[in-house]
PDB file of C-alpha atoms in Angstrom:
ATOM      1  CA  UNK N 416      63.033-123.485 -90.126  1.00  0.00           C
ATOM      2  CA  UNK N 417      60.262-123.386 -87.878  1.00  0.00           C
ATOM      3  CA  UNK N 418      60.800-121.942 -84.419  1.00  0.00           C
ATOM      4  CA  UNK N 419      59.903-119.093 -81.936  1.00  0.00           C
ATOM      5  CA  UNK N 420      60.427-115.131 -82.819  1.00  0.00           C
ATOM      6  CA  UNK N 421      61.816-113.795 -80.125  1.00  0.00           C
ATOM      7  CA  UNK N 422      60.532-110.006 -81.323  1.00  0.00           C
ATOM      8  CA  UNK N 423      64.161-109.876 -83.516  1.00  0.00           C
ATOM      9  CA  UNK N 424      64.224-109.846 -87.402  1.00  0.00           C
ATOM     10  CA  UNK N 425      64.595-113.217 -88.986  1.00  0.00           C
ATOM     11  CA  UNK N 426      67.716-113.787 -89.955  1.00  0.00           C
ATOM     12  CA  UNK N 427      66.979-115.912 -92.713  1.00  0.00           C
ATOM     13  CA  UNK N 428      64.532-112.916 -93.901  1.00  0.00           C
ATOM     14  CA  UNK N 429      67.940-110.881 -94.226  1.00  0.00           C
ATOM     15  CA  UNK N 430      70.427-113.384 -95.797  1.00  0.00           C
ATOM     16  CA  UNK N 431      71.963-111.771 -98.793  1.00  0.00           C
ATOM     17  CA  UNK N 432      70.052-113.437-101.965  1.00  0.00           C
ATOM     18  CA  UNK N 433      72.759-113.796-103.986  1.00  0.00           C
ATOM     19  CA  UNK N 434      73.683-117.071-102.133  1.00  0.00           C
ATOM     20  CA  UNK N 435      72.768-119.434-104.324  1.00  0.00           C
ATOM     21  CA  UNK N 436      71.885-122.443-101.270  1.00  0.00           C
ATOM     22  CA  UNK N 437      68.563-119.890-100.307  1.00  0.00           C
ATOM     23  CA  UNK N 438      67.892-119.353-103.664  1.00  0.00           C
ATOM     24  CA  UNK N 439      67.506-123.037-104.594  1.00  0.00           C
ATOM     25  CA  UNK N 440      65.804-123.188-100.888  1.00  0.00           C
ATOM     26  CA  UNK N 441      63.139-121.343-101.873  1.00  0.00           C
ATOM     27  CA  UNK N 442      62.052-122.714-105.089  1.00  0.00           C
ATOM     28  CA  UNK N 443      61.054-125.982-102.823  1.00  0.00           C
ATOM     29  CA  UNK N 444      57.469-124.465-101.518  1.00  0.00           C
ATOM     30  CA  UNK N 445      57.569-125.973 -98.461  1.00  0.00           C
ATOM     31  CA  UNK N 446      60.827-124.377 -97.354  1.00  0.00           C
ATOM     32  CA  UNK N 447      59.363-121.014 -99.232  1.00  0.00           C
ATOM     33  CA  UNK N 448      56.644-121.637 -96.915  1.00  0.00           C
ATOM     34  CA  UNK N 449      58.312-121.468 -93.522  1.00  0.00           C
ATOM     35  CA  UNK N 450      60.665-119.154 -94.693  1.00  0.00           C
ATOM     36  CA  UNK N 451      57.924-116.692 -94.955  1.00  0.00           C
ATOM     37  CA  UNK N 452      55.468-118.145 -91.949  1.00  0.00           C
ATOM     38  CA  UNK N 453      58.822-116.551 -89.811  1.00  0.00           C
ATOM     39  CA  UNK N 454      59.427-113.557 -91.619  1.00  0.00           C
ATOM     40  CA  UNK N 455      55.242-113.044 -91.363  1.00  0.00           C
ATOM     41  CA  UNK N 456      55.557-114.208 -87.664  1.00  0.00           C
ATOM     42  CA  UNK N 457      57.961-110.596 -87.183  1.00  0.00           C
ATOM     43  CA  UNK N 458      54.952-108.577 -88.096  1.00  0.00           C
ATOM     44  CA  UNK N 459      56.897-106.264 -90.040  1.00  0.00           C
ATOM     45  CA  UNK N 460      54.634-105.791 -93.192  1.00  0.00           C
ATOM     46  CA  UNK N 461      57.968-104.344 -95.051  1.00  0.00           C
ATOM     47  CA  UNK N 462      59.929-107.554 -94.152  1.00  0.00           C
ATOM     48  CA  UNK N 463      57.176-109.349 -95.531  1.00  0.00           C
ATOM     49  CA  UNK N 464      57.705-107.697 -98.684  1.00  0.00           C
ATOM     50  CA  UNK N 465      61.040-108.167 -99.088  1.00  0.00           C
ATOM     51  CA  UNK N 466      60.715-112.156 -98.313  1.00  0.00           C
ATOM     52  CA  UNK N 467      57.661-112.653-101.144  1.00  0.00           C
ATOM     53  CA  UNK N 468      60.177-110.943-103.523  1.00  0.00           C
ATOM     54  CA  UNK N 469      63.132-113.031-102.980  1.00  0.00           C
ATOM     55  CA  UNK N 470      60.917-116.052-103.135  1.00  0.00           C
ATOM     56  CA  UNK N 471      59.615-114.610-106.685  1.00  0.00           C
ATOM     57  CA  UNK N 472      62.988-114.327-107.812  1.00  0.00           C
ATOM     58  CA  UNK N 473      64.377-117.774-106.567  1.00  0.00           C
ATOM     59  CA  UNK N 474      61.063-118.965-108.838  1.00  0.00           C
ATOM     60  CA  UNK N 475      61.908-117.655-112.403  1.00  0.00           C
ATOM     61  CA  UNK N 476      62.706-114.032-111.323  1.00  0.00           C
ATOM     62  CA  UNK N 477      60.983-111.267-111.416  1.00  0.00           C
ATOM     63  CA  UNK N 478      59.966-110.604-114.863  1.00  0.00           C
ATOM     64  CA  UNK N 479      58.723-114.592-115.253  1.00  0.00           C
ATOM     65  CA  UNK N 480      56.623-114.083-112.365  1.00  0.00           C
ATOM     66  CA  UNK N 481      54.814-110.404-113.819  1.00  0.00           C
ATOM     67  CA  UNK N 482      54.695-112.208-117.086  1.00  0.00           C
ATOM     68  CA  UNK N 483      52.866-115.473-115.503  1.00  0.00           C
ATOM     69  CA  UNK N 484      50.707-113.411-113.168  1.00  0.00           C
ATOM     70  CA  UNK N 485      49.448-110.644-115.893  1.00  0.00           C
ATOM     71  CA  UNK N 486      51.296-107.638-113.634  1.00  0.00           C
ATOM     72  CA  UNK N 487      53.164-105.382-114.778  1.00  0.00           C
ATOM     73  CA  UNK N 488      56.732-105.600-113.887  1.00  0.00           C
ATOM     74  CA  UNK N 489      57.011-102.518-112.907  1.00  0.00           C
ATOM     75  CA  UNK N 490      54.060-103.121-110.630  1.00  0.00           C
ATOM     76  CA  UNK N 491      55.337-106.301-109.227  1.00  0.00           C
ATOM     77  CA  UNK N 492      58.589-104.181-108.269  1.00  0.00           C
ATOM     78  CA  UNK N 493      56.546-101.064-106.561  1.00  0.00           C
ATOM     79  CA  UNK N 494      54.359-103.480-104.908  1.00  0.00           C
ATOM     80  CA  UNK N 495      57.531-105.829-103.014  1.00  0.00           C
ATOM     81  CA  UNK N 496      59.393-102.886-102.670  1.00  0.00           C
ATOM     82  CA  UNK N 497      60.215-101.742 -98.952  1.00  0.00           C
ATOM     83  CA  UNK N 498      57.082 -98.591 -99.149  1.00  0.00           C
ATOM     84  CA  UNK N 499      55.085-101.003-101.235  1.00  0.00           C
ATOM     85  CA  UNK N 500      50.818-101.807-100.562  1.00  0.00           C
ATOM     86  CA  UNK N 501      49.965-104.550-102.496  1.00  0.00           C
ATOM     87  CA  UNK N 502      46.389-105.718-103.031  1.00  0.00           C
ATOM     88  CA  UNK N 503      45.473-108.872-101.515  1.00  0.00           C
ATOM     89  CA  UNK N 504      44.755-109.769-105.529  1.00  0.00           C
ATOM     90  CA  UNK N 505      48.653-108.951-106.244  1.00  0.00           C
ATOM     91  CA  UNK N 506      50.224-111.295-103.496  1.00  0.00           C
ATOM     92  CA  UNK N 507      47.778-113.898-103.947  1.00  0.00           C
ATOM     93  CA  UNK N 508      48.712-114.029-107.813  1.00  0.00           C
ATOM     94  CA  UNK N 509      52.496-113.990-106.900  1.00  0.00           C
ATOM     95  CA  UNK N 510      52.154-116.387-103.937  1.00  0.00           C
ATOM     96  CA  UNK N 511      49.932-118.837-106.597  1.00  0.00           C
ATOM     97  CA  UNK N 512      52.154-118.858-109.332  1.00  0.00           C
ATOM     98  CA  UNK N 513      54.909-120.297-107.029  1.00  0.00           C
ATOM     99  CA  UNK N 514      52.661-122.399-105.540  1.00  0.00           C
ATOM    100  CA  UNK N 515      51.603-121.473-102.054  1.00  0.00           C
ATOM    101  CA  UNK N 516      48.311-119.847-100.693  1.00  0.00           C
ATOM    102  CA  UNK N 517      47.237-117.771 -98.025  1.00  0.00           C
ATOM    103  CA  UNK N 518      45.936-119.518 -94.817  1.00  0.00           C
ATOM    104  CA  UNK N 519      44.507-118.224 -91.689  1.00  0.00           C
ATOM    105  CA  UNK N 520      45.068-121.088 -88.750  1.00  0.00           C
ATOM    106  CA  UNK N 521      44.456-120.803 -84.768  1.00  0.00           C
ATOM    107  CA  UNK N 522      47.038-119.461 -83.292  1.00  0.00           C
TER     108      UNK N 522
END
């Protein structure tokens, strides 16, 4: 999963979701993980987005996630959206409650 961005999108960041092998994928947090290390790697804050969303819904879906994080699901929708700003607060919750963290490392 791991490797060099070569400046494109992630292709894994744009599979279609409805395949069912990345959505079991990304309930194991270590593949969640990577998955969005690369997409994060892109710098693309909207990409980003997009990736912490599909991992929320390969985890119990969208409204398990607002109901286990106290957000509104509504919220949780406006903030993962493509022209969504999220507090820090709102993707730590989400990125918690399927267990992963935020990390700064040497580059």
């Amino acid at each position: 999963m791991k490797h060099k961005n070569s400046g494109k999108r992630s292709k894994v960041a744009l599979r279609d979701l409805s395949e069912s092998s990345l959505l079991h994928d990304l309930k194991d947090p270590k593949f969640a993980a990577s998955y969005l290390e690369e997409v994060l790697d892109g710098g693309s804050m909207p990409s980003f987005l997009h990736a912490v969303r599909n991992v929320a819904i390969a985890n119990g879906g969208m409204q398990q996630i607002a109901k286990r994080t106290k957000l509104g699901r509504e919220s949780l929708y406006k903030a993962l959206s493509h022209t969504g700003n999220p507090q820090f607060t709102t993707l730590h919750s989400i990125l918690r409650e399927v267990g992963l963290k935020f990390a700064v490392v040497p580059h």
